Structure formats: C-alpha cells, structure tokens
Short mmCIF file of C-alpha atoms and ligand atoms in Angstrom, two decimals:
data_model
loop_
_atom_site.label_atom_id
_atom_site.label_comp_id
_atom_site.label_asym_id
_atom_site.label_seq_id
_atom_site.Cartn_x
_atom_site.Cartn_y
_atom_site.Cartn_z
CA UNK S 428 -147.70 -17.93 19.70
CA UNK S 429 -150.60 -18.56 21.33
CA UNK S 430 -150.51 -18.22 25.57
CA UNK S 431 -153.71 -18.08 27.82
CA UNK S 432 -153.26 -15.31 31.04
CA UNK S 433 -155.38 -16.93 33.84
CA UNK S 434 -155.76 -15.61 37.21
CA UNK S 435 -158.73 -14.17 39.36
CA UNK S 436 -160.16 -11.08 38.73
CA UNK S 437 -157.58 -8.21 39.36
CA UNK S 438 -154.58 -10.18 38.87
CA UNK S 439 -153.26 -7.99 36.77
CA UNK S 440 -154.05 -9.92 33.45
CA UNK S 441 -155.74 -6.98 31.37
CA UNK S 442 -152.40 -4.87 32.46
CA UNK S 443 -150.22 -7.96 31.41
CA UNK S 444 -152.15 -8.23 27.76
CA UNK S 445 -151.33 -4.99 27.23
CA UNK S 446 -148.06 -5.17 26.95
CA UNK S 447 -147.86 -8.39 25.22
CA UNK S 448 -149.88 -6.71 22.11
CA UNK S 449 -147.60 -3.38 22.13
CA UNK S 450 -144.56 -5.79 22.36
CA UNK S 451 -145.18 -9.42 20.93
CA UNK S 452 -148.47 -7.74 17.96
CA UNK S 453 -150.13 -11.10 19.47
CA UNK S 454 -154.17 -9.77 19.48
CA UNK S 455 -154.94 -9.73 23.22
CA UNK S 456 -158.65 -11.91 23.33
CA UNK S 457 -160.87 -11.35 26.51
CA UNK S 458 -163.82 -12.30 27.05
CA UNK S 459 -164.95 -9.81 29.52
CA UNK S 460 -164.54 -7.12 26.92
CA UNK S 461 -166.39 -9.12 24.00
CA UNK S 462 -169.48 -8.90 26.33
CA UNK S 463 -169.48 -5.57 27.75
CA UNK S 464 -168.97 -4.48 23.86
CA UNK S 465 -171.95 -6.42 23.13
CA UNK S 466 -173.83 -4.87 26.25
CA UNK S 467 -172.82 -1.50 24.52
CA UNK S 468 -174.33 -2.82 21.51
CA UNK S 469 -176.84 -3.74 23.42
CA UNK S 470 -177.80 -7.17 20.88
CA UNK S 471 -179.61 -9.52 23.18
CA UNK S 472 -176.48 -11.51 23.82
CA UNK S 473 -175.33 -8.28 25.98
CA UNK S 474 -178.26 -8.38 27.40
CA UNK S 475 -178.24 -11.82 28.12
CA UNK S 476 -175.23 -11.23 29.71
CA UNK S 477 -175.49 -8.19 31.62
CA UNK S 478 -177.65 -9.90 34.43
CA UNK S 479 -175.06 -12.37 34.44
CA UNK S 480 -172.27 -10.59 34.84
CA UNK S 481 -173.64 -8.53 37.94
CA UNK S 482 -173.75 -10.94 39.39
CA UNK S 483 -170.64 -12.49 39.22
CA UNK S 484 -171.24 -15.26 37.83
CA UNK S 485 -170.65 -17.20 34.29
CA UNK S 486 -171.92 -16.89 30.90
CA UNK S 487 -172.43 -20.27 29.74
CA UNK S 488 -169.46 -22.31 28.81
CA UNK S 489 -171.65 -22.69 24.99
CA UNK S 490 -171.88 -19.03 24.87
CA UNK S 491 -168.17 -18.39 25.50
CA UNK S 492 -167.15 -21.00 23.11
CA UNK S 493 -169.09 -20.28 20.37
CA UNK S 494 -167.80 -16.82 21.06
CA UNK S 495 -164.41 -17.18 20.95
CA UNK S 496 -164.36 -20.24 18.24
CA UNK S 497 -165.46 -17.14 15.84
CA UNK S 498 -163.63 -14.68 17.25
CA UNK S 499 -160.10 -16.93 16.95
CA UNK S 500 -161.25 -17.14 12.59
CA UNK S 501 -160.90 -13.18 12.51
CA UNK S 502 -157.69 -13.39 10.10
CA UNK S 503 -155.95 -10.89 12.84
CA UNK S 504 -155.51 -14.17 14.77
CA UNK S 505 -153.45 -15.90 12.65
CA UNK S 506 -150.69 -14.06 13.81
CA UNK S 507 -151.39 -15.16 17.97
CA UNK S 508 -153.47 -14.76 20.58
CA UNK S 509 -152.92 -13.65 24.32
CA UNK S 510 -156.74 -14.92 25.57
CA UNK S 511 -157.93 -13.04 29.06
CA UNK S 512 -160.30 -14.98 31.11
CA UNK S 513 -161.06 -17.81 28.77
CA UNK S 514 -161.07 -20.06 29.57
CA UNK S 515 -163.23 -19.85 33.18
CA UNK S 516 -164.29 -23.82 33.79
CA UNK S 517 -163.00 -26.72 32.61
CA UNK S 518 -165.56 -27.19 29.71
CA UNK S 519 -163.97 -24.19 28.01
CA UNK S 520 -160.32 -25.49 28.32
CA UNK S 521 -161.70 -28.94 26.85
CA UNK S 522 -163.23 -26.91 24.03
CA UNK S 523 -160.55 -24.94 23.45
CA UNK S 524 -157.91 -27.38 22.79
CA UNK S 525 -160.18 -28.94 20.47
CA UNK S 526 -160.43 -26.29 18.82
CA UNK S 527 -156.79 -25.73 18.66
CA UNK S 528 -156.47 -28.99 17.33
CA UNK S 529 -158.70 -29.02 14.91
CA UNK S 530 -157.55 -25.62 13.03
CA UNK S 531 -153.75 -27.41 14.22
CA UNK S 532 -152.40 -23.98 15.93
CA UNK S 533 -150.40 -25.07 19.25
CA UNK S 534 -150.28 -23.36 22.88
CA UNK S 535 -147.50 -22.64 23.96
CA UNK S 536 -147.91 -21.19 27.47
CA UNK S 537 -149.98 -21.71 30.33
CA UNK S 538 -149.70 -18.75 32.66
CA UNK S 539 -151.11 -17.90 36.27
CA UNK S 540 -150.64 -14.78 37.56
CA UNK S 541 -151.47 -15.63 40.85
CA UNK S 542 -152.04 -13.20 43.76
CA UNK S 543 -152.49 -12.98 47.68
CA UNK S 544 -156.83 -12.23 47.53
CA UNK S 545 -157.58 -9.76 49.92
CA UNK S 546 -155.12 -7.48 47.52
CA UNK S 547 -157.50 -8.09 45.25
CA UNK S 548 -160.37 -5.46 47.41
CA UNK S 549 -158.13 -2.77 47.38
CA UNK S 550 -157.52 -3.05 43.39
CA UNK S 551 -160.27 -3.81 42.23
CA UNK S 552 -161.62 -0.11 44.08
CA UNK S 553 -159.11 1.51 43.51
CA UNK S 554 -159.92 0.13 39.08
CA UNK S 555 -163.78 1.18 40.14
CA UNK S 556 -162.52 4.97 41.00
CA UNK S 557 -160.17 5.21 38.78
CA UNK S 558 -163.02 4.63 35.23
CA UNK S 559 -165.70 5.83 37.54
CA UNK S 560 -167.25 2.97 38.34
CA UNK S 561 -167.39 1.93 34.58
CA UNK S 562 -167.73 -2.05 35.33
CA UNK S 563 -171.19 -2.47 36.87
CA UNK S 564 -169.44 -5.31 38.49
CA UNK S 565 -166.36 -3.77 39.93
CA UNK S 566 -167.52 -4.00 43.84
CA UNK S 567 -166.81 -5.55 46.86
CA UNK S 568 -169.69 -7.79 46.74
CA UNK S 569 -169.56 -8.54 43.24
CA UNK S 570 -166.34 -9.49 43.76
CA UNK S 571 -166.92 -11.36 47.14
CA UNK S 572 -168.71 -13.08 44.12
CA UNK S 573 -166.38 -13.67 41.38
CA UNK S 574 -163.92 -14.79 43.93
CA UNK S 575 -166.27 -17.40 44.28
CA UNK S 576 -166.90 -18.66 41.37
CA UNK S 577 -163.34 -18.73 40.49
CA UNK S 578 -162.69 -21.44 43.37
CA UNK S 579 -165.75 -23.48 42.51
CA UNK S 580 -165.44 -23.16 38.79
CA UNK S 581 -161.94 -21.62 37.28
CA UNK S 582 -158.96 -22.81 39.69
CA UNK S 583 -160.85 -26.35 38.43
CA UNK S 584 -158.99 -25.71 35.41
CA UNK S 585 -155.28 -24.75 37.08
CA UNK S 586 -154.43 -28.70 37.65
CA UNK S 587 -155.77 -29.74 33.60
CA UNK S 588 -152.88 -27.62 32.68
CA UNK S 589 -150.70 -28.15 35.24
CA UNK S 590 -151.13 -32.24 34.26
CA UNK S 591 -149.81 -31.26 30.26
CA UNK S 592 -146.77 -29.45 31.96
CA UNK S 593 -148.01 -26.47 30.17
CA UNK S 594 -148.19 -24.08 33.82
CA UNK S 595 -146.28 -21.54 35.02
CA UNK S 596 -146.97 -19.29 37.83
CA UNK S 597 -145.26 -16.00 38.34
CA UNK S 598 -145.71 -14.11 41.59
CA UNK S 599 -148.68 -11.39 40.05
CA UNK S 600 -148.45 -8.96 43.54
CA UNK S 601 -144.79 -7.91 42.02
CA UNK S 602 -144.06 -4.45 39.89
CA UNK S 603 -145.92 -4.59 37.00
CA UNK S 604 -142.69 -4.44 35.02
CA UNK S 605 -141.91 -7.59 37.67
CA UNK S 606 -144.08 -9.62 36.16
CA UNK S 607 -144.50 -8.54 32.81
CA UNK S 608 -140.24 -9.35 32.72
CA UNK S 609 -140.73 -13.02 34.54
CA UNK S 610 -143.90 -13.21 31.58
CA UNK S 611 -140.30 -12.13 28.75
CA UNK S 612 -138.68 -15.40 29.79
CA UNK S 613 -141.00 -17.32 29.73
CA UNK S 614 -142.22 -16.49 26.81
CA UNK S 615 -138.94 -17.13 25.13
CA UNK S 616 -137.93 -19.80 27.09
CA UNK S 617 -140.86 -22.34 24.44
CA UNK S 618 -140.40 -19.29 21.72
P1 LIG Y 310 -162.56 -10.05 35.60
O1 LIG Y 310 -161.36 -9.99 34.24
O2 LIG Y 310 -162.35 -8.78 36.77
O3 LIG Y 310 -162.43 -11.73 35.90
P2 LIG Y 310 -163.61 -10.11 33.68
O4 LIG Y 310 -163.72 -8.65 32.35
O5 LIG Y 310 -162.42 -10.98 32.55
O6 LIG Y 310 -163.67 -10.01 34.30
O7 LIG Y 310 -165.50 -10.54 33.37
C1 LIG Y 310 -166.76 -10.29 33.63
C2 LIG Y 310 -167.91 -11.02 34.06
O8 LIG Y 310 -167.54 -11.74 31.90
C3 LIG Y 310 -166.66 -12.84 34.55
O9 LIG Y 310 -168.01 -12.41 35.75
C4 LIG Y 310 -168.73 -13.37 33.79
O10 LIG Y 310 -169.54 -12.68 34.40
C5 LIG Y 310 -168.57 -12.92 32.02
N1 LIG Y 310 -167.31 -14.31 31.70
C6 LIG Y 310 -165.90 -13.21 31.43
N2 LIG Y 310 -165.52 -14.67 30.40
C7 LIG Y 310 -166.30 -15.39 30.72
C8 LIG Y 310 -165.62 -17.01 30.33
N3 LIG Y 310 -164.91 -17.59 29.84
N4 LIG Y 310 -166.43 -17.80 30.64
C9 LIG Y 310 -168.07 -17.20 31.68
N5 LIG Y 310 -168.69 -15.68 32.08
C10 LIG Y 310 -167.32 -15.31 31.46
#
C-alpha cells in the first residue's frame, strides 16, 4: 500500500509515519530527512538546499521530483511507501501521479492530519528543545515562513486529491494514539 501523509509543519506526520513503519512494514520516504542527509553529507545539493530550508522556502520541484523518483527505484519500496513531506506543490502531485501511472503503482490514500495552527508554535518549540535544536528551521520565525509557504503552495494540493476522491482528513489535535488509530481504520478500509 502506498500512502501520502499530508499536513502543515509540526502536524505529526513523522510521528505517525514511524508508527506505520513499525506496524505495517511500510517504508517512510521523508523528503525533509533526505534533504537533511544531503546537508549532513556536505553534497552540492545539500549546500544549495540548506539556505532554502533555513528560510522556510521550498526546494525546486525538479530537484524534489528527481529525488523521489530515484528513491522509488529502491527494491525496498516495492512493499509500499509512506510519503511524508511530498508532494508539497500541485506540480509535485502531478509528477507523482504520472510516475505512479508509469510504474503501475497505486496510490491508496492521502491522509491529511489537520491541526490548529496556533498549537504548532508550541509543538515546534518543544521539538527544538527535545532535539537540542538539531533542526535549524525549528524556530518561531522560520515556522511563520513555513506556514506561509504551506498555505500558498502546499494547501492547494488538498483540493487536487479531494477532487479525485482520495483525501481523508483526520483531526490531528487528538492524542498520538487516537490519531494513529484513526489512520489505521482508514487504511484498513482501503486495504
Ligand atoms: P516539516 O515536516 O516540519 O514541514 P520537513 O522536514 O518535511 O519539514 O521539510 C523541511 C524543509 O525541507 C522544508 O521547509 C523545505 O525547505 C524542504 N522540503 C522538504 N520536502 C520538500 C518538497 N517536497 N518540496 C520542496 N521542498 C521540500
């Protein structure tokens, strides 16, 4: 099964993806993590991406689409993936559809984790404290920019999938367990 976890920064996509990896053996493809690995490796791409990420902006569609296409070639992806942080623009969603159609892969569900945005600032501050500030974009100022980009570029992806009847929205303000149990019911119903 192949699914997309969708939601603004701090919605809990990573937390829920980890649970799905454990419980369903899916492979998590987090574009944010891939970019942070590229930065840690000091690659050319990592150097370009760092400034963009630190400003809360989006890395170009071409780079991101290429990155996912290459990763999807991995044999481990054949059993199903959770896309976390991708697609983030309508162009990325269209490219993903084309890629899946080309490979004969099905997209089984797009799950939106809907949250109250005022709560996100507290969540991001908590994550920054817990990780010792490991992510340089985890602060209130960059979060504001990330939310603006989310509304302008990423939120339009929701109607894209809604029109195709693939979107399920879950209340992300519940406990981690409640959110994961609703995701589980939703996935069981499409399985
Ligand atoms: P969060 O889950 O908190 O929104 P991520 O770890 O997914 O953050 O992404 C961090 C940053 O990496 C984004 O702000 C953006 O700069 C870049 N990024 C990640 N995924 C994409 C994507 N699909 N398209 C463009 N930029 C991306």
